[in-house]
Short mmCIF file of C-alpha atoms (C1' of nucleotides) in Angstrom, two decimals:
data_model
loop_
_atom_site.label_atom_id
_atom_site.label_comp_id
_atom_site.label_asym_id
_atom_site.label_seq_id
_atom_site.Cartn_x
_atom_site.Cartn_y
_atom_site.Cartn_z
CA MET A 1 16.02 16.02 -0.54
CA ALA A 2 16.32 12.29 -0.62
CA ALA A 3 18.05 12.69 -3.91
CA ALA A 4 21.24 12.87 -1.94
CA SER A 5 20.25 10.27 0.59
CA LYS A 6 20.49 6.87 -0.93
CA PRO A 7 20.41 4.72 2.15
CA ARG A 8 20.14 1.36 0.49
CA ALA A 9 19.68 -0.76 3.52
CA THR A 10 21.90 -3.59 2.46
CA GLY A 11 25.11 -2.94 0.64
CA THR A 12 25.68 0.31 -1.13
CA VAL A 13 24.74 0.35 -4.74
CA ALA A 14 27.77 0.62 -6.93
CA LEU A 15 27.97 4.29 -7.60
CA THR A 16 27.44 4.63 -11.24
CA THR A 17 30.73 5.87 -12.62
CA LEU A 18 30.84 9.59 -12.26
CA ALA A 19 27.12 9.47 -12.26
CA GLY A 20 27.11 8.71 -8.57
CA GLU A 21 25.93 11.53 -6.44
CA GLU A 22 29.03 11.65 -4.32
CA LEU A 23 30.65 13.97 -6.82
CA GLY A 24 33.34 16.27 -5.62
CA SER A 25 32.97 19.96 -6.26
CA ALA A 26 29.81 21.97 -6.35
CA ALA A 27 30.60 22.79 -9.95
CA GLN A 28 30.57 19.12 -10.76
CA ARG A 29 27.32 18.47 -9.01
CA ASP A 30 25.91 21.40 -10.88
CA ARG A 31 27.15 20.13 -14.22
CA ARG A 32 25.64 16.75 -13.54
CA LYS A 33 22.32 18.31 -12.70
CA ARG A 34 22.36 20.44 -15.82
CA ILE A 35 23.04 17.36 -17.89
CA ILE A 36 20.20 15.39 -16.36
CA ASP A 37 17.85 18.32 -16.70
CA ALA A 38 18.77 18.74 -20.34
CA THR A 39 18.24 15.05 -20.91
CA ILE A 40 14.81 15.07 -19.38
CA ALA A 41 13.81 18.20 -21.25
CA LEU A 42 14.86 16.76 -24.58
CA ALA A 43 13.32 13.39 -23.86
CA SER A 44 10.06 15.02 -22.83
CA LYS A 45 9.93 16.93 -26.06
CA GLY A 46 10.89 14.25 -28.56
CA GLY A 47 11.56 10.93 -26.90
CA TYR A 48 14.53 8.65 -27.30
CA ASP A 49 15.59 9.91 -30.70
CA ALA A 50 15.54 13.50 -29.57
CA VAL A 51 18.04 12.82 -26.83
CA GLN A 52 21.07 13.37 -29.01
CA MET A 53 24.35 13.54 -27.24
CA ARG A 54 25.43 16.74 -28.99
CA ALA A 55 22.10 18.34 -28.16
CA VAL A 56 22.32 17.34 -24.52
CA ALA A 57 25.84 18.69 -24.27
CA ASP A 58 24.82 21.92 -25.92
CA ARG A 59 21.83 22.43 -23.75
CA ALA A 60 23.68 21.56 -20.57
CA ASP A 61 26.51 23.85 -21.60
CA VAL A 62 29.23 21.28 -21.42
CA ALA A 63 31.53 19.87 -24.05
CA LEU A 64 30.67 16.58 -25.63
CA GLY A 65 33.72 14.99 -24.07
CA THR A 66 32.61 16.14 -20.65
CA LEU A 67 29.20 14.63 -21.13
CA TYR A 68 30.88 11.33 -21.88
CA ARG A 69 33.05 11.68 -18.83
CA TYR A 70 29.94 11.90 -16.67
CA PHE A 71 27.90 9.29 -18.50
CA PRO A 72 29.73 6.78 -20.63
CA SER A 73 26.88 6.23 -23.06
CA LYS A 74 23.47 7.43 -24.07
CA VAL A 75 21.90 4.50 -22.29
CA HIS A 76 23.77 5.23 -19.08
CA LEU A 77 22.63 8.80 -19.34
CA LEU A 78 18.99 7.92 -19.83
CA VAL A 79 18.86 5.23 -17.20
CA SER A 80 20.56 7.52 -14.70
CA SER A 81 18.02 10.19 -15.53
CA LEU A 82 15.31 7.63 -15.00
CA ALA A 83 16.73 6.81 -11.60
CA ALA A 84 16.69 10.50 -10.73
CA GLU A 85 13.09 10.89 -11.83
CA PHE A 86 12.12 7.75 -10.04
CA GLU A 87 13.56 9.00 -6.81
CA ARG A 88 11.66 12.23 -7.17
CA ALA A 89 8.46 10.29 -7.70
CA GLN A 90 9.16 8.02 -4.79
CA ASP A 91 9.85 10.92 -2.46
CA LYS A 92 6.48 12.27 -3.33
CA MET A 93 4.92 8.87 -2.83
CA ASP A 94 6.63 8.53 0.52
CA ARG A 95 4.98 11.70 1.68
CA THR A 96 1.59 10.35 0.68
CA THR A 97 -0.55 8.06 2.75
CA ILE A 98 -1.49 5.23 0.49
CA PRO A 99 -5.20 4.56 0.86
CA GLY A 100 -6.72 1.12 0.80
CA GLU A 101 -7.84 -1.60 3.13
CA ASN A 102 -5.49 -4.29 1.94
CA PRO A 103 -2.45 -4.90 -0.23
CA TYR A 104 -4.63 -5.42 -3.27
CA GLU A 105 -6.21 -1.99 -3.06
CA ARG A 106 -3.03 -0.28 -2.07
CA VAL A 107 -1.00 -1.73 -4.90
CA LEU A 108 -3.69 -0.78 -7.37
CA PHE A 109 -3.61 2.76 -6.07
CA VAL A 110 0.13 3.04 -6.50
CA LEU A 111 0.07 1.45 -9.92
CA GLY A 112 -2.69 3.72 -11.13
CA ARG A 113 -0.91 6.74 -9.91
CA ILE A 114 2.42 5.96 -11.52
CA THR A 115 0.85 4.82 -14.72
CA ARG A 116 -1.13 8.01 -15.04
CA GLY A 117 2.04 9.96 -14.39
CA LEU A 118 3.82 8.17 -17.18
CA GLN A 119 1.00 8.64 -19.61
CA ARG A 120 1.08 12.32 -18.97
CA ASN A 121 4.53 12.43 -20.55
CA PRO A 122 4.60 9.84 -23.28
CA HIS A 123 7.82 10.95 -24.90
CA LEU A 124 9.72 10.83 -21.66
CA THR A 125 8.28 7.43 -20.88
CA GLU A 126 9.23 6.15 -24.28
CA ALA A 127 12.79 7.35 -23.92
CA MET A 128 13.20 5.88 -20.46
CA THR A 129 11.57 2.58 -21.23
CA ARG A 130 13.56 1.99 -24.34
CA ALA A 131 16.82 2.90 -22.67
CA PHE A 132 16.03 0.67 -19.74
CA THR A 133 15.33 -2.39 -21.83
CA PHE A 134 18.00 -1.72 -24.43
CA ALA A 135 20.74 -1.44 -21.85
CA ASP A 136 23.53 -3.93 -22.14
CA ALA A 137 25.60 -5.44 -19.37
CA SER A 138 27.79 -2.35 -19.03
CA ALA A 139 24.83 -0.43 -17.67
CA GLY A 140 23.75 -3.27 -15.44
CA ALA A 141 24.46 -1.37 -12.25
CA GLU A 142 22.35 1.62 -13.25
CA VAL A 143 19.54 -0.58 -14.43
CA ASP A 144 19.67 -2.53 -11.22
CA THR A 145 19.35 0.64 -9.19
CA VAL A 146 16.12 1.44 -10.92
CA ALA A 147 14.86 -2.12 -10.61
CA LEU A 148 15.44 -2.01 -6.88
CA LEU A 149 13.64 1.28 -6.52
CA MET A 150 10.72 -0.18 -8.36
CA GLU A 151 10.58 -3.29 -6.26
CA ARG A 152 10.76 -1.26 -3.10
CA MET A 153 7.90 0.89 -4.25
CA PHE A 154 5.62 -2.10 -4.63
CA THR A 155 6.63 -3.86 -1.44
CA LYS A 156 6.04 -0.64 0.43
CA ALA A 157 2.65 -0.36 -1.16
CA MET A 158 1.71 -3.78 0.07
CA SER A 159 2.67 -3.16 3.64
CA ASP A 160 4.75 -0.85 5.76
CA GLN A 161 6.34 -3.78 7.52
CA GLU A 162 9.48 -5.49 6.47
CA PRO A 163 8.27 -7.39 3.40
CA THR A 164 7.80 -11.14 3.56
CA GLU A 165 9.38 -13.34 0.95
CA GLU A 166 6.04 -13.83 -0.68
CA HIS A 167 5.40 -10.13 -0.87
CA LYS A 168 8.78 -9.63 -2.43
CA ALA A 169 8.03 -12.26 -5.03
CA ILE A 170 4.70 -10.67 -5.80
CA ALA A 171 6.26 -7.24 -6.05
CA ARG A 172 8.74 -8.55 -8.53
CA VAL A 173 6.07 -10.14 -10.67
CA ILE A 174 4.08 -6.93 -10.69
CA GLY A 175 7.16 -4.99 -11.66
CA ASP A 176 7.83 -7.42 -14.48
CA VAL A 177 4.32 -7.17 -15.82
CA TRP A 178 4.46 -3.44 -15.53
CA LEU A 179 7.66 -3.26 -17.55
CA SER A 180 6.36 -5.53 -20.27
CA ASN A 181 3.24 -3.45 -20.53
CA LEU A 182 5.25 -0.28 -20.79
CA VAL A 183 7.12 -1.83 -23.67
CA ALA A 184 3.85 -2.77 -25.31
CA TRP A 185 2.48 0.70 -24.75
CA VAL A 186 5.57 2.32 -26.21
CA THR A 187 5.30 0.25 -29.37
CA ARG A 188 1.61 1.10 -29.45
CA ARG A 189 0.60 -2.51 -29.26
CA ALA A 190 -1.41 -1.66 -26.17
CA THR A 191 -3.47 1.38 -25.29
CA ALA A 192 -3.44 3.09 -21.94
CA THR A 193 -6.65 1.30 -21.13
CA ASP A 194 -5.18 -2.05 -22.06
CA VAL A 195 -2.30 -1.42 -19.73
CA ALA A 196 -4.57 -0.44 -16.87
CA THR A 197 -6.79 -3.45 -17.41
CA ARG A 198 -3.95 -5.90 -17.55
CA LEU A 199 -2.27 -4.54 -14.49
CA GLU A 200 -5.48 -4.75 -12.58
CA LEU A 201 -6.02 -8.29 -13.72
CA THR A 202 -2.51 -9.25 -12.71
CA VAL A 203 -2.84 -7.77 -9.27
CA ARG A 204 -6.11 -9.56 -8.84
CA LEU A 205 -4.58 -12.88 -9.78
CA LEU A 206 -1.80 -12.35 -7.31
CA LEU A 207 -3.40 -10.58 -4.40
CA ALA A 208 -7.13 -11.04 -4.43
CA MET B 1 18.58 3.84 -33.63
CA ALA B 2 20.21 6.45 -35.72
CA ALA B 3 18.27 8.47 -38.18
CA ALA B 4 14.57 8.81 -38.34
CA SER B 5 13.05 5.82 -39.99
CA LYS B 6 9.49 7.01 -39.74
CA PRO B 7 8.32 8.73 -42.87
CA ARG B 8 8.44 5.89 -45.26
CA ALA B 9 4.90 6.76 -46.00
CA THR B 10 4.43 5.35 -49.45
CA GLY B 11 1.48 3.07 -49.76
CA THR B 12 3.62 0.01 -50.09
CA VAL B 13 2.48 -2.92 -48.08
CA ALA B 14 4.87 -4.22 -45.49
CA LEU B 15 5.92 -7.44 -47.13
CA THR B 16 8.67 -7.31 -44.61
CA THR B 17 7.52 -9.92 -42.21
CA LEU B 18 4.69 -12.20 -41.47
CA ALA B 19 5.21 -15.84 -41.06
CA GLY B 20 3.30 -16.36 -44.25
CA GLU B 21 5.79 -16.02 -47.06
CA GLU B 22 3.70 -14.22 -49.62
CA LEU B 23 6.90 -13.45 -51.41
CA GLY B 24 6.70 -13.89 -55.14
CA SER B 25 9.43 -15.75 -56.90
CA ALA B 26 11.48 -18.62 -55.63
CA ALA B 27 14.52 -16.39 -55.92
CA GLN B 28 12.92 -13.95 -53.56
CA ARG B 29 11.99 -16.55 -51.03
CA ASP B 30 15.51 -17.80 -51.25
CA ARG B 31 16.98 -14.35 -50.71
CA ARG B 32 14.79 -13.83 -47.71
CA LYS B 33 15.89 -17.10 -46.23
CA ARG B 34 19.55 -16.33 -46.83
CA ILE B 35 19.11 -13.00 -45.08
CA ILE B 36 17.47 -14.54 -42.04
CA ASP B 37 20.06 -17.28 -41.90
CA ALA B 38 22.85 -14.75 -42.07
CA THR B 39 21.21 -12.74 -39.33
CA ILE B 40 20.92 -15.70 -37.03
CA ALA B 41 24.44 -16.81 -37.72
CA LEU B 42 25.88 -13.39 -36.95
CA ALA B 43 23.69 -12.94 -33.90
CA SER B 44 24.70 -16.34 -32.59
CA LYS B 45 28.34 -15.47 -32.93
CA GLY B 46 28.40 -11.95 -31.54
CA GLY B 47 24.98 -10.79 -30.43
CA TYR B 48 23.17 -7.61 -31.28
CA ASP B 49 26.25 -5.58 -32.10
CA ALA B 50 27.57 -8.20 -34.47
CA VAL B 51 24.43 -8.04 -36.57
CA GLN B 52 25.66 -5.23 -38.76
CA MET B 53 23.62 -4.50 -41.80
CA ARG B 54 26.61 -4.50 -44.13
CA ALA B 55 27.75 -7.80 -42.68
CA VAL B 56 24.33 -9.36 -43.06
CA ALA B 57 24.08 -8.19 -46.66
CA ASP B 58 27.54 -9.53 -47.40
CA ARG B 59 26.93 -12.87 -45.85
CA ALA B 60 23.52 -13.26 -47.47
CA ASP B 61 25.00 -12.24 -50.79
CA VAL B 62 22.63 -9.40 -51.42
CA ALA B 63 23.23 -5.69 -51.80
CA LEU B 64 22.66 -3.45 -48.83
CA GLY B 65 19.77 -1.79 -50.62
CA THR B 66 18.15 -5.14 -51.17
CA LEU B 67 18.45 -6.00 -47.53
CA TYR B 68 16.61 -2.80 -46.74
CA ARG B 69 13.97 -3.61 -49.27
CA TYR B 70 13.23 -6.84 -47.47
CA PHE B 71 13.54 -5.51 -43.93
CA PRO B 72 13.21 -1.78 -43.39
CA SER B 73 15.43 -1.66 -40.32
CA LYS B 74 17.76 -3.66 -38.16
CA VAL B 75 15.04 -4.09 -35.58
CA HIS B 76 12.57 -5.36 -38.16
CA LEU B 77 15.19 -7.78 -39.35
CA LEU B 78 15.95 -9.12 -35.91
CA VAL B 79 12.37 -9.38 -34.76
CA SER B 80 11.41 -11.14 -37.97
CA SER B 81 14.26 -13.55 -37.44
CA LEU B 82 13.01 -14.09 -33.93
CA ALA B 83 9.58 -14.89 -35.27
CA ALA B 84 11.12 -17.42 -37.63
CA GLU B 85 13.10 -19.06 -34.85
CA PHE B 86 10.09 -19.05 -32.61
CA GLU B 87 8.03 -20.86 -35.18
CA ARG B 88 10.71 -23.46 -35.56
CA ALA B 89 10.73 -23.99 -31.82
CA GLN B 90 6.98 -24.14 -31.65
CA ASP B 91 6.77 -26.68 -34.42
CA LYS B 92 9.08 -28.86 -32.44
CA MET B 93 7.06 -28.26 -29.32
CA ASP B 94 3.85 -29.12 -31.14
CA ARG B 95 5.29 -32.48 -32.02
CA THR B 96 6.09 -33.15 -28.38
CA THR B 97 3.68 -34.45 -25.80
CA ILE B 98 3.95 -32.09 -22.89
CA PRO B 99 4.21 -34.13 -19.71
CA GLY B 100 2.58 -33.13 -16.45
CA GLU B 101 -0.54 -33.75 -14.45
CA ASN B 102 -1.81 -30.21 -14.38
CA PRO B 103 -1.25 -26.77 -15.88
CA TYR B 104 1.31 -25.94 -13.25
CA GLU B 105 3.58 -28.82 -14.15
CA ARG B 106 3.04 -28.48 -17.84
CA VAL B 107 3.83 -24.78 -17.94
CA LEU B 108 6.95 -25.38 -15.92
CA PHE B 109 8.04 -28.01 -18.36
CA VAL B 110 7.59 -25.72 -21.33
CA LEU B 111 9.28 -22.83 -19.60
CA GLY B 112 12.23 -24.92 -18.57
CA ARG B 113 12.66 -26.22 -22.02
CA ILE B 114 12.59 -22.90 -23.76
CA THR B 115 14.75 -21.25 -21.19
CA ARG B 116 17.39 -23.92 -21.51
CA GLY B 117 17.25 -23.49 -25.25
CA LEU B 118 17.86 -19.80 -24.94
CA GLN B 119 20.70 -20.23 -22.54
CA ARG B 120 22.40 -22.54 -24.95
CA ASN B 121 22.81 -19.62 -27.31
CA PRO B 122 23.33 -16.52 -25.20
CA HIS B 123 24.41 -14.22 -28.01
CA LEU B 124 21.40 -15.01 -30.10
CA THR B 125 19.14 -14.52 -27.13
CA GLU B 126 20.73 -11.20 -26.35
CA ALA B 127 20.27 -9.98 -29.89
CA MET B 128 16.66 -11.05 -30.07
CA THR B 129 15.69 -9.78 -26.68
CA ARG B 130 17.22 -6.38 -27.20
CA ALA B 131 15.68 -5.99 -30.61
CA PHE B 132 12.30 -7.04 -29.29
CA THR B 133 12.27 -4.54 -26.46
CA PHE B 134 13.98 -1.76 -28.36
CA ALA B 135 11.51 -1.86 -31.20
CA ASP B 136 9.56 1.30 -31.79
CA ALA B 137 6.03 1.65 -33.07
CA SER B 138 7.04 1.06 -36.69
CA ALA B 139 7.88 -2.53 -35.84
CA GLY B 140 4.75 -2.99 -33.78
CA ALA B 141 3.26 -5.54 -36.15
CA GLU B 142 6.32 -7.77 -36.12
CA VAL B 143 6.63 -7.53 -32.38
CA ASP B 144 3.00 -8.36 -31.98
CA THR B 145 3.39 -11.47 -34.08
CA VAL B 146 6.01 -12.75 -31.70
CA ALA B 147 4.01 -11.77 -28.66
CA LEU B 148 1.05 -13.74 -29.94
CA LEU B 149 3.16 -16.79 -30.64
CA MET B 150 4.45 -16.63 -27.12
CA GLU B 151 1.04 -16.32 -25.59
CA ARG B 152 -0.24 -19.20 -27.62
CA MET B 153 2.65 -21.35 -26.48
CA PHE B 154 1.74 -20.86 -22.84
CA THR B 155 -1.99 -21.26 -23.23
CA LYS B 156 -1.39 -24.48 -25.11
CA ALA B 157 0.87 -25.66 -22.34
CA MET B 158 -1.87 -25.11 -19.82
CA SER B 159 -4.46 -27.05 -21.69
CA ASP B 160 -5.26 -28.38 -25.12
CA GLN B 161 -8.75 -26.95 -24.95
CA GLU B 162 -9.77 -23.55 -26.09
CA PRO B 163 -8.23 -21.37 -23.36
CA THR B 164 -10.45 -19.73 -20.79
CA GLU B 165 -10.16 -16.02 -20.12
CA GLU B 166 -8.34 -16.73 -16.92
CA HIS B 167 -5.83 -18.97 -18.63
CA LYS B 168 -5.22 -16.30 -21.18
CA ALA B 169 -4.57 -13.76 -18.48
CA ILE B 170 -2.21 -16.10 -16.71
CA ALA B 171 -0.39 -16.87 -19.93
CA ARG B 172 0.11 -13.20 -20.50
CA VAL B 173 1.50 -12.63 -17.05
CA ILE B 174 3.91 -15.50 -17.46
CA GLY B 175 5.02 -14.13 -20.78
CA ASP B 176 5.57 -10.73 -19.23
CA VAL B 177 7.62 -12.12 -16.39
CA TRP B 178 9.57 -14.20 -18.81
CA LEU B 179 10.42 -11.19 -20.94
CA SER B 180 11.50 -9.10 -17.98
CA ASN B 181 13.70 -11.89 -16.79
CA LEU B 182 15.26 -12.25 -20.19
CA VAL B 183 16.09 -8.57 -20.07
CA ALA B 184 17.62 -9.01 -16.63
CA TRP B 185 19.57 -12.01 -17.80
CA VAL B 186 20.87 -10.19 -20.84
CA THR B 187 22.16 -7.32 -18.72
CA ARG B 188 23.63 -9.91 -16.37
CA ARG B 189 21.63 -8.70 -13.46
CA ALA B 190 20.24 -12.20 -13.08
CA THR B 191 21.89 -15.57 -13.52
CA ALA B 192 20.32 -18.49 -15.30
CA THR B 193 19.46 -19.92 -11.93
CA ASP B 194 17.82 -16.68 -10.84
CA VAL B 195 15.67 -16.75 -13.93
CA ALA B 196 14.63 -20.35 -13.40
CA THR B 197 13.83 -19.70 -9.77
CA ARG B 198 11.77 -16.65 -10.43
CA LEU B 199 9.81 -18.24 -13.22
CA GLU B 200 9.04 -21.18 -11.03
CA LEU B 201 7.96 -18.91 -8.24
CA THR B 202 5.73 -16.95 -10.56
CA VAL B 203 4.05 -20.00 -11.94
CA ARG B 204 3.50 -21.24 -8.44
CA LEU B 205 1.87 -17.99 -7.41
CA LEU B 206 -0.40 -18.13 -10.39
CA LEU B 207 -1.20 -21.77 -10.84
CA ALA B 208 -0.50 -23.70 -7.69
"C1'" DG C 1 12.05 -11.23 -78.83
"C1'" DA C 2 11.28 -6.37 -77.63
"C1'" DC C 3 9.38 -3.27 -74.28
"C1'" DG C 4 8.33 -1.49 -69.76
"C1'" DA C 5 8.13 -2.13 -64.90
"C1'" DC C 6 10.00 -3.97 -61.12
"C1'" DT C 7 14.00 -5.57 -58.61
"C1'" DA C 8 18.84 -5.98 -57.52
"C1'" DT C 9 23.71 -4.14 -57.36
"C1'" DA C 10 27.68 -1.32 -56.08
"C1'" DG C 11 28.89 2.32 -53.87
"C1'" DA C 12 28.65 7.10 -52.24
"C1'" DA C 13 26.66 10.01 -48.82
"C1'" DC C 14 24.56 11.42 -44.47
"C1'" DG C 15 23.33 11.47 -39.34
"C1'" DT C 16 24.25 10.37 -34.83
"C1'" DG C 17 26.76 7.71 -31.05
"C1'" DT C 18 31.38 7.37 -29.65
"C1'" DT C 19 36.40 8.19 -29.47
"C1'" DC C 20 40.46 10.98 -29.79
"C1'" DC C 21 43.37 14.95 -29.60
"C1'" DA C 22 45.63 19.40 -28.62
"C1'" DG C 23 45.15 23.11 -25.96
"C1'" DT C 24 43.18 25.56 -21.82
"C1'" DT C 25 41.26 25.95 -17.21
"C1'" DT C 26 40.48 24.37 -12.59
"C1'" DT C 27 41.81 21.99 -8.53
"C1'" DG C 28 44.62 20.17 -4.84
"C1'" DC C 29 48.76 20.63 -2.55
"C1'" DC C 30 53.38 22.62 -1.06
"C1'" DG D 1 52.02 32.01 -5.38
"C1'" DG D 2 53.71 27.94 -8.07
"C1'" DC D 3 53.09 23.60 -9.98
"C1'" DA D 4 51.55 19.03 -11.41
"C1'" DA D 5 47.40 16.40 -12.09
"C1'" DA D 6 42.96 16.25 -13.35
"C1'" DA D 7 39.02 18.16 -15.66
"C1'" DC D 8 37.08 20.82 -19.37
"C1'" DT D 9 36.73 22.60 -24.23
"C1'" DG D 10 36.17 22.78 -29.29
"C1'" DG D 11 36.52 20.15 -32.88
"C1'" DA D 12 38.07 16.42 -35.88
"C1'" DA D 13 37.62 11.63 -36.79
"C1'" DC D 14 35.49 7.13 -36.94
"C1'" DA D 15 31.70 3.41 -37.01
"C1'" DC D 16 27.44 1.81 -38.25
"C1'" DG D 17 22.39 2.43 -39.39
"C1'" DT D 18 20.08 4.39 -43.05
"C1'" DT D 19 19.18 6.75 -47.52
"C1'" DC D 20 20.15 7.86 -52.22
"C1'" DT D 21 21.88 7.41 -57.07
"C1'" DA D 22 23.17 5.44 -61.24
"C1'" DT D 23 23.36 1.23 -63.63
"C1'" DA D 24 22.21 -3.44 -64.76
"C1'" DG D 25 19.46 -7.56 -64.61
"C1'" DT D 26 14.79 -10.11 -64.56
"C1'" DC D 27 10.17 -11.03 -65.54
"C1'" DG D 28 5.53 -10.64 -67.47
"C1'" DT D 29 3.11 -9.12 -71.57
"C1'" DC D 30 2.45 -8.05 -76.40
#
DNA sequence: GACGACTATAGAACGTGTTCCAGTTTTGCC
DNA sequence: GGCAAAACTGGAACACGTTCTATAGTCGTC
């Protein structure tokens, strides 16, 4: 549900070209959904390289030009899809009670859970990660949306209260480390275990 | 990012990188240097997009095929150039006495210095950063080289001694945060000041 | 100083992201 | 319903990373 509700507390996020959810007709919302679904399907099967614009258009049953009207580049498309997936994941997380006595344990729980989720679909993760970090300034807004979602996820894990400045700073650091480790995992410089270990170590340095 | 560059399976050794120039003849070492110089010049002028393989070959006065013999892809080329630049910077750093009473101050000094250096050449930084994070597994070795150089730089900043496990972990976290902030800076989601502030904050959380 | 094996060169060719175009359909409005 | 504007379509065209081919140069070995 919350896919539609994007109640960014402070200042609405620039709606991402036509990619914003406030699209006019039902047909348009449907087209957009088909496009994102096609993107995720292709990315899940073959990663970044398999998300070919012609293939996406084909599979979503729209013309190539239409695809580009909705998403002005492959990176926009992938990052927007990432945002969609992220929101799905967060909705699920929001309906979960995060166990743990303290921020340290709770953050570890959230991290473990997301990380396992990503490892379950390596191709998709590869596609999303590479798009996210390859984005140039023109996709800044979309990237920022995702970055905010991520930060919010970690601050929420630490405490249900309005986050303190320190918690925000810590959340950002964790997010940064997480991203770097994803990049390392995608290039196979780090195994899943490496990633888990390093995240744990980081959280310990920051929160223990 | 275009065609598949995976099945170059022949048993040839990747002479394509490595700080150590095992390259045979003087002519070959010279060609390699011309290529890297051309890459850095083009990247400095126009960033990632301006580093076009035909343009690099032209400027380095080698044939396109030769360029590809030395560096099997644009990403390899850019990451190898990054490694070269990094070594230059580190040499300079090694000849400097890092001021500061404690690891905290010393790491901040090093970070500030590098960050200012990067900001002095935004296009080059953009090209390098994007190549580094966009790399796929086939460039894992090159990327790893750079990652190690980076880690070493921070551990050395913390102390001249053999680094402890904890210092290594901290160095890695700092490197991760640094990379993420570079990505944010490149997409213009963060200003130079933002980056400086966040790095400082991170170091404080870890070392103060 | 001739031979064979690499290596380099020029350029064509190919794949995929992106742009453009001419024609058609849908939408919003009277 | 009629009409202009906007959106969609199929397809051609273009740019740049990458690969391939045919030819020519270079270097080590006899």
